[in-house]
CSV table of C-alpha atoms in Angstrom, one decimal:
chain,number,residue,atom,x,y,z
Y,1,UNK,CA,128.6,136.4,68.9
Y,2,UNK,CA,128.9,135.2,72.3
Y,3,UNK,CA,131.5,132.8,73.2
Y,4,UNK,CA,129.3,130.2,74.4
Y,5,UNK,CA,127.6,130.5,72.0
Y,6,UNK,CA,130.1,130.1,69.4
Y,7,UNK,CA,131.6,126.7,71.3
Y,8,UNK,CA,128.2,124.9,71.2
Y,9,UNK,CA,127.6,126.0,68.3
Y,10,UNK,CA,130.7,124.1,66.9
Y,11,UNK,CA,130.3,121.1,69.4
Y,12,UNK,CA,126.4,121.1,67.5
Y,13,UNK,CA,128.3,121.1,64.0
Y,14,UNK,CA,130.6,118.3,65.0
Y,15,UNK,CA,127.7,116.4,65.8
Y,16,UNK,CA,125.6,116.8,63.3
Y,17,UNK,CA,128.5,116.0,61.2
Y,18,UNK,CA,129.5,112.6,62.3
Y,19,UNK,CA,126.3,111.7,62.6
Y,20,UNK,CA,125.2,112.4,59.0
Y,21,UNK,CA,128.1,110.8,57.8
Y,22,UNK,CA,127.6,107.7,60.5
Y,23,UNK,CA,123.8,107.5,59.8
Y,24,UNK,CA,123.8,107.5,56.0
Y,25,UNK,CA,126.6,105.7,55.7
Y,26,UNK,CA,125.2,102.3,57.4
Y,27,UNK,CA,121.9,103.1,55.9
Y,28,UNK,CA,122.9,103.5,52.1
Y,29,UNK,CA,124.8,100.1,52.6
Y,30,UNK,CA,121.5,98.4,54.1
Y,31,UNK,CA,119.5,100.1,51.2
Y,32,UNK,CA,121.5,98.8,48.5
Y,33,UNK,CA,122.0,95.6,49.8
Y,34,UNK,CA,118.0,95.4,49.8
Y,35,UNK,CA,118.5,96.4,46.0
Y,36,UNK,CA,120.5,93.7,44.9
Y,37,UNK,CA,119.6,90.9,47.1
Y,38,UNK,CA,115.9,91.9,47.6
Y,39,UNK,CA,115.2,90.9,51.4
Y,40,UNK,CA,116.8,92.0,54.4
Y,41,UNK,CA,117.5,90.2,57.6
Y,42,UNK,CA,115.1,91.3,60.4
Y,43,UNK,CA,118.3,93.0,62.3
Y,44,UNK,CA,119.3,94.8,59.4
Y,45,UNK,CA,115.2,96.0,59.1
Y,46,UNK,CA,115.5,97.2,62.5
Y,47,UNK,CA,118.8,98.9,61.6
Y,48,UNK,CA,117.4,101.3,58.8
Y,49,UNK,CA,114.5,102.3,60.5
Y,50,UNK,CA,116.4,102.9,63.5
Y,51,UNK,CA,119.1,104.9,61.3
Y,52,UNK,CA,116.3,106.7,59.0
Y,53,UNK,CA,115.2,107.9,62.8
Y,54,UNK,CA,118.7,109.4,64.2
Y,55,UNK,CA,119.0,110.8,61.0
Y,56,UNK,CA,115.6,112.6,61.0
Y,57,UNK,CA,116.8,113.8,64.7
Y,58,UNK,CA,120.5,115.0,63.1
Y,59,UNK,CA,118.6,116.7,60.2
Y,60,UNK,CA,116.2,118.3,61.8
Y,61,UNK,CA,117.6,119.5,65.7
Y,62,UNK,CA,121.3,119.4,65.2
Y,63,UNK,CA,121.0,121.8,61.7
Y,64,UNK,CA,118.5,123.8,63.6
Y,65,UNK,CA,121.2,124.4,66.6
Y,66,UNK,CA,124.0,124.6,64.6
Y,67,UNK,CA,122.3,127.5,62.6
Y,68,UNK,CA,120.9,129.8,65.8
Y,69,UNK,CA,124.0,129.1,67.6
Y,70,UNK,CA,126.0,130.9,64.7
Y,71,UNK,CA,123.6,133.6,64.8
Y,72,UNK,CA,121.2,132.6,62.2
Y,73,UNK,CA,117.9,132.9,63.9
Y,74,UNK,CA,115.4,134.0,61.4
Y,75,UNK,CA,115.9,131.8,58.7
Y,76,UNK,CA,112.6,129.8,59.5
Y,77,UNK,CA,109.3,130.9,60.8
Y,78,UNK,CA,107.2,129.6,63.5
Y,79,UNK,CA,105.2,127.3,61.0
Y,80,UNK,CA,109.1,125.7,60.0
Y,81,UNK,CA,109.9,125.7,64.1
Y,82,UNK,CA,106.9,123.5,65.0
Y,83,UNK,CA,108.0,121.1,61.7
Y,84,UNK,CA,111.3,120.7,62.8
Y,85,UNK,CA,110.6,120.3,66.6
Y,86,UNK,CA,107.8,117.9,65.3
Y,87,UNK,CA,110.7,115.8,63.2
Y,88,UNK,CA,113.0,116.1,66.2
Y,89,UNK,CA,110.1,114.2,68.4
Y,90,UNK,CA,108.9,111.6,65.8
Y,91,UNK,CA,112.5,110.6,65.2
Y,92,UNK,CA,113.6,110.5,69.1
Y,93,UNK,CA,110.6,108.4,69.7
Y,94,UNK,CA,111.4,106.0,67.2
Y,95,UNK,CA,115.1,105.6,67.8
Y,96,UNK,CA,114.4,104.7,71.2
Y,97,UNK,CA,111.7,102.5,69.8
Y,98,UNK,CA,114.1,100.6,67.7
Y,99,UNK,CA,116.3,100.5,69.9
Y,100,UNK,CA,114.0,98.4,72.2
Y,101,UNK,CA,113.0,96.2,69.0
Y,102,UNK,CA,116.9,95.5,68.6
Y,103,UNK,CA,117.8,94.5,71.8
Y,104,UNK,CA,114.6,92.4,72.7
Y,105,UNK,CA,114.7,90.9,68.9
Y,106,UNK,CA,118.6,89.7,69.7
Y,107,UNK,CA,117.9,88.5,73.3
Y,108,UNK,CA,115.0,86.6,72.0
Y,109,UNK,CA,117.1,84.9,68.8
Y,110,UNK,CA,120.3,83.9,71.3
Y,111,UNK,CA,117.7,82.5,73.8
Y,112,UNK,CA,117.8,78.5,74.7
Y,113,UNK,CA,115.9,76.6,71.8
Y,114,UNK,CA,114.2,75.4,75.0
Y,115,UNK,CA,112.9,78.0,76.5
Y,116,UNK,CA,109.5,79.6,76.9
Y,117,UNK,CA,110.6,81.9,74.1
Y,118,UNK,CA,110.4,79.3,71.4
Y,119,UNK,CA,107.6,80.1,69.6
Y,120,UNK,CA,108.6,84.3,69.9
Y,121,UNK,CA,112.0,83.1,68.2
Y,122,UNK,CA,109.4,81.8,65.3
Y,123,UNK,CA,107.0,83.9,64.8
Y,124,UNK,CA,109.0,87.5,65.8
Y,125,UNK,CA,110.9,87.5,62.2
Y,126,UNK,CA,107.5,87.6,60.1
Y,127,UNK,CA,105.8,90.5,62.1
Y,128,UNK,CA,108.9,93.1,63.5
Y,129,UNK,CA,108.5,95.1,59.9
Y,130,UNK,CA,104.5,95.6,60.8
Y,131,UNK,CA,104.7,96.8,64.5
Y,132,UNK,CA,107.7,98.9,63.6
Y,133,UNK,CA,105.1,100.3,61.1
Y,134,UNK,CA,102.9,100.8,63.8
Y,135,UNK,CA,105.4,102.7,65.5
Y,136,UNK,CA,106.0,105.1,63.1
Y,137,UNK,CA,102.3,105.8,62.6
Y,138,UNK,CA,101.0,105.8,66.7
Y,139,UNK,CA,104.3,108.4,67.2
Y,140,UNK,CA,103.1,110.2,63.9
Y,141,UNK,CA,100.2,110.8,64.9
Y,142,UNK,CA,100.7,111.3,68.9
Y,143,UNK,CA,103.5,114.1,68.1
Y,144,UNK,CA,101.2,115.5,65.7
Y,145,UNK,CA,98.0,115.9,68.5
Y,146,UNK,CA,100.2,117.2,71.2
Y,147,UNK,CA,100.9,120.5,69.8
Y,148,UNK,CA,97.4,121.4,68.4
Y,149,UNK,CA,96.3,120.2,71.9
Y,150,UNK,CA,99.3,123.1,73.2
Y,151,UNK,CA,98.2,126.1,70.6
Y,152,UNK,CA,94.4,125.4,71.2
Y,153,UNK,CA,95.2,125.3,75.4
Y,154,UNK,CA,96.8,128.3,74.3
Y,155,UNK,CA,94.5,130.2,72.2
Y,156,UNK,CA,91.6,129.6,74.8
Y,157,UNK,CA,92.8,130.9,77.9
Y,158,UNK,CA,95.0,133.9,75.9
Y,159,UNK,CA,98.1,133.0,78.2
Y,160,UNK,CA,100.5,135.7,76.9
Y,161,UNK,CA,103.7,134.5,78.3
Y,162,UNK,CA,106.3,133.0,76.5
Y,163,UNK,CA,108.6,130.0,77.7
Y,164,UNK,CA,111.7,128.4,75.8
Y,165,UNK,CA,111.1,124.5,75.1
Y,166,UNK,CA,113.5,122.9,73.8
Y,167,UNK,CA,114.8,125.1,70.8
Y,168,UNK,CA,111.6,126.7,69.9
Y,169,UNK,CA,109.8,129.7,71.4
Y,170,UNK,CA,106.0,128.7,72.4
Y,171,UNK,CA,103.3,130.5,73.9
Y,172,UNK,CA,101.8,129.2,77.0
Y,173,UNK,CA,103.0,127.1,79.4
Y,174,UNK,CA,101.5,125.5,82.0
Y,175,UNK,CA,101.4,122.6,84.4
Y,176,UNK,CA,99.0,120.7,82.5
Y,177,UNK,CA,100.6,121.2,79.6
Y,178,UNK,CA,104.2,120.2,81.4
Y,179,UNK,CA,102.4,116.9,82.7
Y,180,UNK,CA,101.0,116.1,79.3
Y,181,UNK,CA,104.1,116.2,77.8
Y,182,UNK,CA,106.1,113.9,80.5
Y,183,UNK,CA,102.9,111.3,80.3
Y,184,UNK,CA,103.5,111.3,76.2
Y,185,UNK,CA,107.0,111.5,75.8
Y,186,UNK,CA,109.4,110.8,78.7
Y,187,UNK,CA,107.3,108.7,80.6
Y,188,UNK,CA,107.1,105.7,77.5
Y,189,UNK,CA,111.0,106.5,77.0
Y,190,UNK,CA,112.1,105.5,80.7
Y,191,UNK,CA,109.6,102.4,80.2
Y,192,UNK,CA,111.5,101.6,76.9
Y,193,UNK,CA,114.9,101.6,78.6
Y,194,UNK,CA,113.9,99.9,81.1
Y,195,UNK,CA,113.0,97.0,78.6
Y,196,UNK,CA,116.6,97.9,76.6
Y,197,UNK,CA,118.1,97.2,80.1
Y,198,UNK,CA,115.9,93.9,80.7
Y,199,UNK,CA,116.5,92.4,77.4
Y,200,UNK,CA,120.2,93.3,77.3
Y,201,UNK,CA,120.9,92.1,81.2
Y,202,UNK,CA,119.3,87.9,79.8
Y,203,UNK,CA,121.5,88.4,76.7
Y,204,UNK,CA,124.7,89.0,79.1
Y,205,UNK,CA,123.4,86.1,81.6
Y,206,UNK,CA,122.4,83.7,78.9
Y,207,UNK,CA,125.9,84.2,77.2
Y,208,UNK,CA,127.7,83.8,80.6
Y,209,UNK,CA,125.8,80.4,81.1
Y,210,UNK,CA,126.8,79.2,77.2
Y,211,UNK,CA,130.5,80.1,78.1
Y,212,UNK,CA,130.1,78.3,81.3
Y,213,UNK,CA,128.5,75.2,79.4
Y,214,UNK,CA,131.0,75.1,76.9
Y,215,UNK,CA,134.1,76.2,78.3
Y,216,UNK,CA,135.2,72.3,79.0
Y,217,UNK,CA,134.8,71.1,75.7
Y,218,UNK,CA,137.3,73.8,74.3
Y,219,UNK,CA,140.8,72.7,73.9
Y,220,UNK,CA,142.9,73.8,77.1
Y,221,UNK,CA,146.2,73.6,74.6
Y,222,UNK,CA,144.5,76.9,72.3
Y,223,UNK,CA,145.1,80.4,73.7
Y,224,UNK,CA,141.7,82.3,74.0
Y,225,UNK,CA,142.6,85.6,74.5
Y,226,UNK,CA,139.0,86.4,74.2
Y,227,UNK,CA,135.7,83.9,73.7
Y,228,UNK,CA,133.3,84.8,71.3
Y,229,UNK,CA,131.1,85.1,74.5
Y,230,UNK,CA,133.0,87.6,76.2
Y,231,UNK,CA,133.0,89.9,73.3
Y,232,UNK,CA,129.4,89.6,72.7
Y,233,UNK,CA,128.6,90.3,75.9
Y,234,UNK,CA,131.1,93.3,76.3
Y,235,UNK,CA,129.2,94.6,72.8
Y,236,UNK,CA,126.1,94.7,74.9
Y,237,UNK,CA,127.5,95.8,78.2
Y,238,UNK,CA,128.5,98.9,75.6
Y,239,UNK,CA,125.2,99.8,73.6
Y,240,UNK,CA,123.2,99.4,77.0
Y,241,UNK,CA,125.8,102.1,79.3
Y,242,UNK,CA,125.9,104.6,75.6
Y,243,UNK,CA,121.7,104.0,75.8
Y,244,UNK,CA,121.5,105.1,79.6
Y,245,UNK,CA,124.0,107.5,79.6
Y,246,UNK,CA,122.7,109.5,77.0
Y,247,UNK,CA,118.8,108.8,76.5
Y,248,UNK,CA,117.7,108.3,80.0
Y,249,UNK,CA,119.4,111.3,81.1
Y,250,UNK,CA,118.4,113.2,77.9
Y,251,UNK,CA,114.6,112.0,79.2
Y,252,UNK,CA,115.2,113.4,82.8
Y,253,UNK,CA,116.1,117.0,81.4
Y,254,UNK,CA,114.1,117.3,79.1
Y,255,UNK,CA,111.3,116.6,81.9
Y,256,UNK,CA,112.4,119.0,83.7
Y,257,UNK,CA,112.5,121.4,80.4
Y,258,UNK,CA,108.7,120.7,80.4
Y,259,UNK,CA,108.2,121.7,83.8
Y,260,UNK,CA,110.1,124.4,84.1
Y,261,UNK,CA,108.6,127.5,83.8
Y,262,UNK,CA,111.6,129.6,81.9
Y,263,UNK,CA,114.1,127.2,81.5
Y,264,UNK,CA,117.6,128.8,81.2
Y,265,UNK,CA,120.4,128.9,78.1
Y,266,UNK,CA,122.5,126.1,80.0
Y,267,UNK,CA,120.0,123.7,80.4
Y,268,UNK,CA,117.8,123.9,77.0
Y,269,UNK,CA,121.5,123.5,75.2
Y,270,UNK,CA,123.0,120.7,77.5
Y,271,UNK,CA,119.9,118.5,76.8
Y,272,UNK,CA,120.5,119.4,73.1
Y,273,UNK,CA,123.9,118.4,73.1
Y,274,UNK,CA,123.1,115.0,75.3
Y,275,UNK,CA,120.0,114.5,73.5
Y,276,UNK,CA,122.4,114.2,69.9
Y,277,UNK,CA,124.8,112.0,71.1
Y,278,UNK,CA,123.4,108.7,71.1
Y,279,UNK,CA,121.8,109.1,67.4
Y,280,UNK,CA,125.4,110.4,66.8
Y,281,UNK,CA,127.6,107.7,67.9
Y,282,UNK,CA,124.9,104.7,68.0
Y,283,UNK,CA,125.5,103.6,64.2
Y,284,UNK,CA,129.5,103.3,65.4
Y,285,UNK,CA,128.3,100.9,68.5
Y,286,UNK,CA,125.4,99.4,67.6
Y,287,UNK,CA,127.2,98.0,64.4
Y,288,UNK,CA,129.0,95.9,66.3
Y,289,UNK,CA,126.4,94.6,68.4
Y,290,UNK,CA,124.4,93.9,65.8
Y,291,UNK,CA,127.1,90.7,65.7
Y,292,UNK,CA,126.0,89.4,69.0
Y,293,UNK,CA,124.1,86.5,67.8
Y,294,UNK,CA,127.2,85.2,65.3
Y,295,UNK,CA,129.3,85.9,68.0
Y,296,UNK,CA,127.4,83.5,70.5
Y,297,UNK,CA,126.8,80.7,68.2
Y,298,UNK,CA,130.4,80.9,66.4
Protein backbone atom coordinates (compact mmCIF):
# COMPACT_ATOMS: atom_id res chain seq x y z
CA UNK A 1 0.00 0.00 0.00
CA UNK A 2 1.05 3.37 -0.93
CA UNK A 3 1.61 5.94 1.56
CA UNK A 4 -0.87 8.25 0.27
CA UNK A 5 -2.80 6.10 0.06
CA UNK A 6 -2.75 4.84 3.41
CA UNK A 7 -3.05 8.67 4.96
CA UNK A 8 -6.33 9.35 3.11
CA UNK A 9 -7.35 6.48 3.64
CA UNK A 10 -7.32 7.19 7.53
CA UNK A 11 -8.21 10.93 7.13
CA UNK A 12 -11.64 9.08 5.05
CA UNK A 13 -12.09 6.78 8.26
CA UNK A 14 -11.86 9.67 10.63
CA UNK A 15 -14.54 11.14 8.74
CA UNK A 16 -16.77 8.85 8.22
CA UNK A 17 -16.38 8.20 11.83
CA UNK A 18 -17.36 11.48 13.39
CA UNK A 19 -19.82 11.88 11.09
CA UNK A 20 -21.70 8.62 11.84
CA UNK A 21 -21.54 9.24 15.24
CA UNK A 22 -22.46 13.25 14.74
CA UNK A 23 -25.30 12.35 12.26
CA UNK A 24 -27.12 9.60 14.19
CA UNK A 25 -26.64 10.94 17.17
CA UNK A 26 -28.81 14.32 16.57
CA UNK A 27 -31.02 12.26 14.47
CA UNK A 28 -31.97 9.42 17.02
CA UNK A 29 -32.62 12.26 19.52
CA UNK A 30 -35.08 14.05 16.88
CA UNK A 31 -36.64 10.53 16.19
CA UNK A 32 -37.49 9.76 19.54
CA UNK A 33 -38.57 12.90 20.55
CA UNK A 34 -41.18 12.56 17.61
CA UNK A 35 -42.06 9.16 19.44
CA UNK A 36 -42.98 10.44 22.64
CA UNK A 37 -44.29 13.86 21.87
CA UNK A 38 -45.68 13.03 18.38
CA UNK A 39 -44.94 16.38 16.35
CA UNK A 40 -41.95 18.02 15.65
CA UNK A 41 -41.06 21.60 15.25
CA UNK A 42 -40.53 22.63 11.65
CA UNK A 43 -36.64 23.27 12.43
CA UNK A 44 -36.28 20.07 13.96
CA UNK A 45 -38.18 18.56 10.54
CA UNK A 46 -35.61 20.19 8.53
CA UNK A 47 -32.94 18.84 10.84
CA UNK A 48 -33.68 15.01 10.28
CA UNK A 49 -34.01 15.15 6.82
CA UNK A 50 -31.07 17.17 6.48
CA UNK A 51 -29.14 14.63 8.92
CA UNK A 52 -30.86 11.36 7.20
CA UNK A 53 -29.04 13.17 3.98
CA UNK A 54 -25.23 13.62 5.42
CA UNK A 55 -25.73 10.38 6.69
CA UNK A 56 -26.68 8.68 3.37
CA UNK A 57 -23.45 10.72 1.92
CA UNK A 58 -21.13 9.20 5.15
CA UNK A 59 -22.62 5.72 4.49
CA UNK A 60 -22.37 5.51 1.21
CA UNK A 61 -18.96 7.68 -0.19
CA UNK A 62 -16.93 7.88 2.96
CA UNK A 63 -17.26 3.68 3.59
CA UNK A 64 -16.70 3.36 -0.13
CA UNK A 65 -13.19 5.49 0.17
CA UNK A 66 -12.30 4.26 3.26
CA UNK A 67 -12.42 0.66 1.84
CA UNK A 68 -10.42 1.24 -1.76
CA UNK A 69 -8.01 3.37 0.05
CA UNK A 70 -7.03 0.32 2.35
CA UNK A 71 -6.83 -1.67 -0.66
CA UNK A 72 -10.17 -3.18 -0.81
CA UNK A 73 -11.17 -2.65 -4.29
CA UNK A 74 -13.32 -5.44 -5.45
CA UNK A 75 -15.58 -5.90 -2.81
CA UNK A 76 -18.58 -4.37 -4.99
CA UNK A 77 -19.23 -4.63 -8.58
CA UNK A 78 -20.13 -2.03 -11.09
CA UNK A 79 -23.97 -2.57 -10.44
CA UNK A 80 -23.06 -1.71 -6.25
CA UNK A 81 -20.58 1.36 -7.76
CA UNK A 82 -23.41 3.06 -9.62
CA UNK A 83 -25.77 2.48 -6.24
CA UNK A 84 -23.50 3.97 -4.03
CA UNK A 85 -22.40 6.96 -6.39
CA UNK A 86 -26.24 7.19 -6.95
CA UNK A 87 -26.71 7.48 -2.75
CA UNK A 88 -23.71 9.74 -2.67
CA UNK A 89 -25.67 12.28 -5.19
CA UNK A 90 -29.25 11.98 -3.85
CA UNK A 91 -27.87 12.69 -0.35
CA UNK A 92 -25.46 15.77 -1.48
CA UNK A 93 -28.34 17.17 -3.28
CA UNK A 94 -30.51 17.11 -0.39
CA UNK A 95 -28.14 18.31 2.24
CA UNK A 96 -27.53 21.30 0.42
CA UNK A 97 -31.26 21.39 -0.15
CA UNK A 98 -31.92 21.52 3.50
CA UNK A 99 -29.55 23.43 4.11
CA UNK A 100 -31.32 26.23 2.08
CA UNK A 101 -34.75 25.31 3.71
CA UNK A 102 -32.93 25.95 7.23
CA UNK A 103 -31.50 29.13 6.72
CA UNK A 104 -34.40 30.75 4.59
CA UNK A 105 -37.05 29.04 7.22
CA UNK A 106 -34.98 30.96 10.28
CA UNK A 107 -34.51 34.17 8.35
CA UNK A 108 -38.16 34.18 7.54
CA UNK A 109 -39.31 33.34 11.44
CA UNK A 110 -36.77 36.20 13.01
CA UNK A 111 -38.10 38.65 10.27
CA UNK A 112 -40.06 41.99 11.51
CA UNK A 113 -43.87 40.93 12.24
CA UNK A 114 -44.15 43.81 9.79
CA UNK A 115 -42.60 43.00 7.05
CA UNK A 116 -43.57 41.75 3.57
CA UNK A 117 -42.77 38.32 4.98
CA UNK A 118 -45.80 38.11 7.23
CA UNK A 119 -47.90 35.88 5.63
CA UNK A 120 -44.49 33.38 4.51
CA UNK A 121 -43.99 33.40 8.50
CA UNK A 122 -47.72 31.86 8.48
CA UNK A 123 -48.16 29.76 6.08
CA UNK A 124 -44.22 28.28 5.68
CA UNK A 125 -44.72 25.96 8.98
CA UNK A 126 -47.78 23.94 7.32
CA UNK A 127 -46.04 23.16 3.89
CA UNK A 128 -41.79 22.87 4.56
CA UNK A 129 -42.58 18.89 5.24
CA UNK A 130 -44.29 18.64 1.48
CA UNK A 131 -41.70 20.57 -0.64
CA UNK A 132 -38.89 18.84 1.29
CA UNK A 133 -40.83 15.76 0.06
CA UNK A 134 -40.68 17.11 -3.22
CA UNK A 135 -37.11 17.33 -2.94
CA UNK A 136 -36.30 14.06 -2.16
CA UNK A 137 -38.49 12.73 -5.07
CA UNK A 138 -37.38 15.52 -8.13
CA UNK A 139 -33.43 14.66 -6.83
CA UNK A 140 -34.63 10.78 -6.82
CA UNK A 141 -35.56 10.76 -9.84
CA UNK A 142 -33.06 13.39 -11.64
CA UNK A 143 -29.97 11.33 -10.14
CA UNK A 144 -31.67 8.29 -11.27
CA UNK A 145 -32.08 9.67 -15.33
CA UNK A 146 -28.65 11.02 -15.48
CA UNK A 147 -26.76 7.84 -15.49
CA UNK A 148 -29.08 5.79 -17.82
CA UNK A 149 -28.84 8.94 -19.99
CA UNK A 150 -24.59 8.39 -19.44
CA UNK A 151 -24.64 4.24 -20.20
CA UNK A 152 -27.14 4.66 -23.17
CA UNK A 153 -24.71 7.89 -24.62
CA UNK A 154 -22.33 5.29 -23.98
CA UNK A 155 -23.56 2.20 -25.46
CA UNK A 156 -24.58 4.14 -28.75
CA UNK A 157 -21.53 5.68 -29.90
CA UNK A 158 -19.27 2.49 -28.36
CA UNK A 159 -16.75 5.13 -26.82
CA UNK A 160 -14.23 2.65 -25.35
CA UNK A 161 -12.32 4.89 -23.05
CA UNK A 162 -12.47 4.95 -19.66
CA UNK A 163 -12.34 8.12 -17.30
CA UNK A 164 -12.30 8.20 -13.33
CA UNK A 165 -15.44 10.26 -11.86
CA UNK A 166 -15.56 10.74 -8.77
CA UNK A 167 -14.76 7.30 -7.12
CA UNK A 168 -16.18 5.08 -9.69
CA UNK A 169 -14.74 3.99 -13.08
CA UNK A 170 -17.22 4.84 -16.12
CA UNK A 171 -17.13 4.37 -19.65
CA UNK A 172 -17.38 7.30 -21.87
CA UNK A 173 -16.84 10.62 -21.35
CA UNK A 174 -17.57 13.33 -23.18
CA UNK A 175 -18.32 17.04 -23.29
CA UNK A 176 -21.87 16.69 -23.42
CA UNK A 177 -21.93 14.51 -20.93
CA UNK A 178 -19.40 16.87 -18.67
CA UNK A 179 -22.00 19.84 -19.44
CA UNK A 180 -24.99 17.74 -18.46
CA UNK A 181 -23.73 16.98 -15.43
CA UNK A 182 -22.66 20.80 -14.32
CA UNK A 183 -26.31 21.94 -15.64
CA UNK A 184 -27.87 19.02 -13.08
CA UNK A 185 -25.77 19.08 -10.32
CA UNK A 186 -23.34 21.92 -9.60
CA UNK A 187 -25.04 24.45 -11.36
CA UNK A 188 -28.52 24.28 -8.82
CA UNK A 189 -25.87 23.87 -5.88
CA UNK A 190 -24.04 27.30 -6.49
CA UNK A 191 -27.71 28.72 -6.93
CA UNK A 192 -28.64 27.16 -3.51
CA UNK A 193 -25.70 28.85 -1.77
CA UNK A 194 -26.26 31.66 -3.11
CA UNK A 195 -29.75 31.65 -1.40
CA UNK A 196 -27.87 30.16 2.06
CA UNK A 197 -25.70 33.26 1.72
CA UNK A 198 -28.83 35.72 0.99
CA UNK A 199 -30.96 34.41 3.74
CA UNK A 200 -28.15 34.16 6.23
CA UNK A 201 -26.65 37.91 5.31
CA UNK A 202 -30.89 39.57 6.40
CA UNK A 203 -30.69 37.26 9.47
CA UNK A 204 -27.20 38.99 10.54
CA UNK A 205 -28.66 42.55 9.35
CA UNK A 206 -32.03 42.13 10.88
CA UNK A 207 -30.32 40.96 14.22
CA UNK A 208 -27.88 43.92 14.07
CA UNK A 209 -30.93 46.37 13.72
CA UNK A 210 -32.88 44.48 16.93
CA UNK A 211 -29.55 45.03 18.96
CA UNK A 212 -29.42 48.52 17.78
CA UNK A 213 -33.29 49.06 18.64
CA UNK A 214 -32.99 47.61 21.91
CA UNK A 215 -29.66 48.22 23.16
CA UNK A 216 -31.14 51.55 25.20
CA UNK A 217 -33.68 49.93 27.01
CA UNK A 218 -31.04 47.40 28.61
CA UNK A 219 -29.75 48.34 31.89
CA UNK A 220 -26.22 50.11 31.51
CA UNK A 221 -25.47 48.90 35.32
CA UNK A 222 -25.58 44.75 33.96
CA UNK A 223 -22.36 43.51 32.25
CA UNK A 224 -23.18 41.94 28.77
CA UNK A 225 -20.34 40.20 27.92
CA UNK A 226 -22.22 39.01 25.00
CA UNK A 227 -26.09 39.91 23.68
CA UNK A 228 -28.15 37.26 22.68
CA UNK A 229 -27.85 39.12 19.28
CA UNK A 230 -24.26 38.93 18.91
CA UNK A 231 -24.15 35.23 19.38
CA UNK A 232 -26.88 34.52 17.05
CA UNK A 233 -25.47 36.30 14.66
CA UNK A 234 -21.78 34.89 15.15
CA UNK A 235 -23.83 31.15 14.98
CA UNK A 236 -24.72 32.22 11.43
CA UNK A 237 -21.66 34.06 10.42
CA UNK A 238 -20.32 30.20 11.28
CA UNK A 239 -22.75 27.81 9.39
CA UNK A 240 -22.65 30.19 6.33
CA UNK A 241 -18.25 30.37 6.14
CA UNK A 242 -18.33 26.06 7.09
CA UNK A 243 -21.22 26.04 3.93
CA UNK A 244 -18.91 28.03 1.43
CA UNK A 245 -15.91 26.73 2.47
CA UNK A 246 -16.63 23.28 1.99
CA UNK A 247 -19.74 22.91 -0.53
CA UNK A 248 -19.11 25.69 -2.86
CA UNK A 249 -15.64 24.65 -3.40
CA UNK A 250 -16.64 20.93 -3.21
CA UNK A 251 -19.12 22.17 -6.30
CA UNK A 252 -16.14 23.91 -8.27
CA UNK A 253 -14.03 20.55 -8.23
CA UNK A 254 -16.18 18.44 -8.81
CA UNK A 255 -17.07 20.64 -12.06
CA UNK A 256 -13.98 20.39 -13.00
CA UNK A 257 -13.98 16.42 -12.28
CA UNK A 258 -16.77 16.46 -14.89
CA UNK A 259 -14.88 18.19 -17.38
CA UNK A 260 -11.84 16.76 -17.15
CA UNK A 261 -10.98 14.26 -19.39
CA UNK A 262 -8.76 11.85 -16.96
CA UNK A 263 -8.86 13.53 -13.80
CA UNK A 264 -5.78 12.66 -11.62
CA UNK A 265 -5.41 10.70 -7.98
CA UNK A 266 -5.03 14.27 -6.22
CA UNK A 267 -7.94 15.83 -7.40
CA UNK A 268 -10.71 12.93 -7.43
CA UNK A 269 -9.49 12.34 -3.51
CA UNK A 270 -9.23 16.08 -2.42
CA UNK A 271 -12.86 16.73 -3.59
CA UNK A 272 -13.70 13.54 -1.69
CA UNK A 273 -12.24 14.64 1.39
CA UNK A 274 -13.75 18.39 0.96
CA UNK A 275 -16.89 17.04 -0.26
CA UNK A 276 -17.27 14.92 3.45
CA UNK A 277 -16.55 17.59 5.56
CA UNK A 278 -19.55 19.67 5.81
CA UNK A 279 -21.96 16.54 6.25
CA UNK A 280 -19.21 15.67 8.80
CA UNK A 281 -19.05 18.56 11.06
CA UNK A 282 -22.51 20.34 10.07
CA UNK A 283 -24.58 18.40 12.89
CA UNK A 284 -21.72 19.98 15.45
CA UNK A 285 -22.48 23.72 13.94
CA UNK A 286 -25.68 23.66 12.79
CA UNK A 287 -26.92 22.49 16.29
CA UNK A 288 -26.23 25.61 17.54
CA UNK A 289 -27.70 27.59 14.98
CA UNK A 290 -30.58 26.04 15.06
CA UNK A 291 -30.94 28.41 18.40
CA UNK A 292 -30.87 31.51 16.41
CA UNK A 293 -34.44 32.44 16.67
CA UNK A 294 -34.48 31.85 20.89
CA UNK A 295 -31.49 33.64 20.78
CA UNK A 296 -33.01 36.78 19.02
CA UNK A 297 -36.18 36.96 20.89
CA UNK A 298 -34.61 35.99 24.41
Amino acid sequence: MDLKDLVIGIVFLLQSTVGILGNFSFLSYYLMHYYNEQTLKTTDLILTHLFTANSLIILSKGLFHTMKSFGMKEFTNNFGCEFLLYIQRLGRSMSISSTCFLSVFQAITISSGNSSWLTLKVKAPKHIGLFISLCWIIYMAINMIFPVYMKTKVNNKNLTHNSVMKYCTTSGHDDLTGSLYTALFVLPEIILSVIIVWSSGSMVVFLYRHKQRVQHIRSTGVSYRTFPESKATHCILTLVSTFIGFYALSSILQGCIALIYNPGWWLVNITAVISMCFPTLGPFVINHHSTVPRLCFS
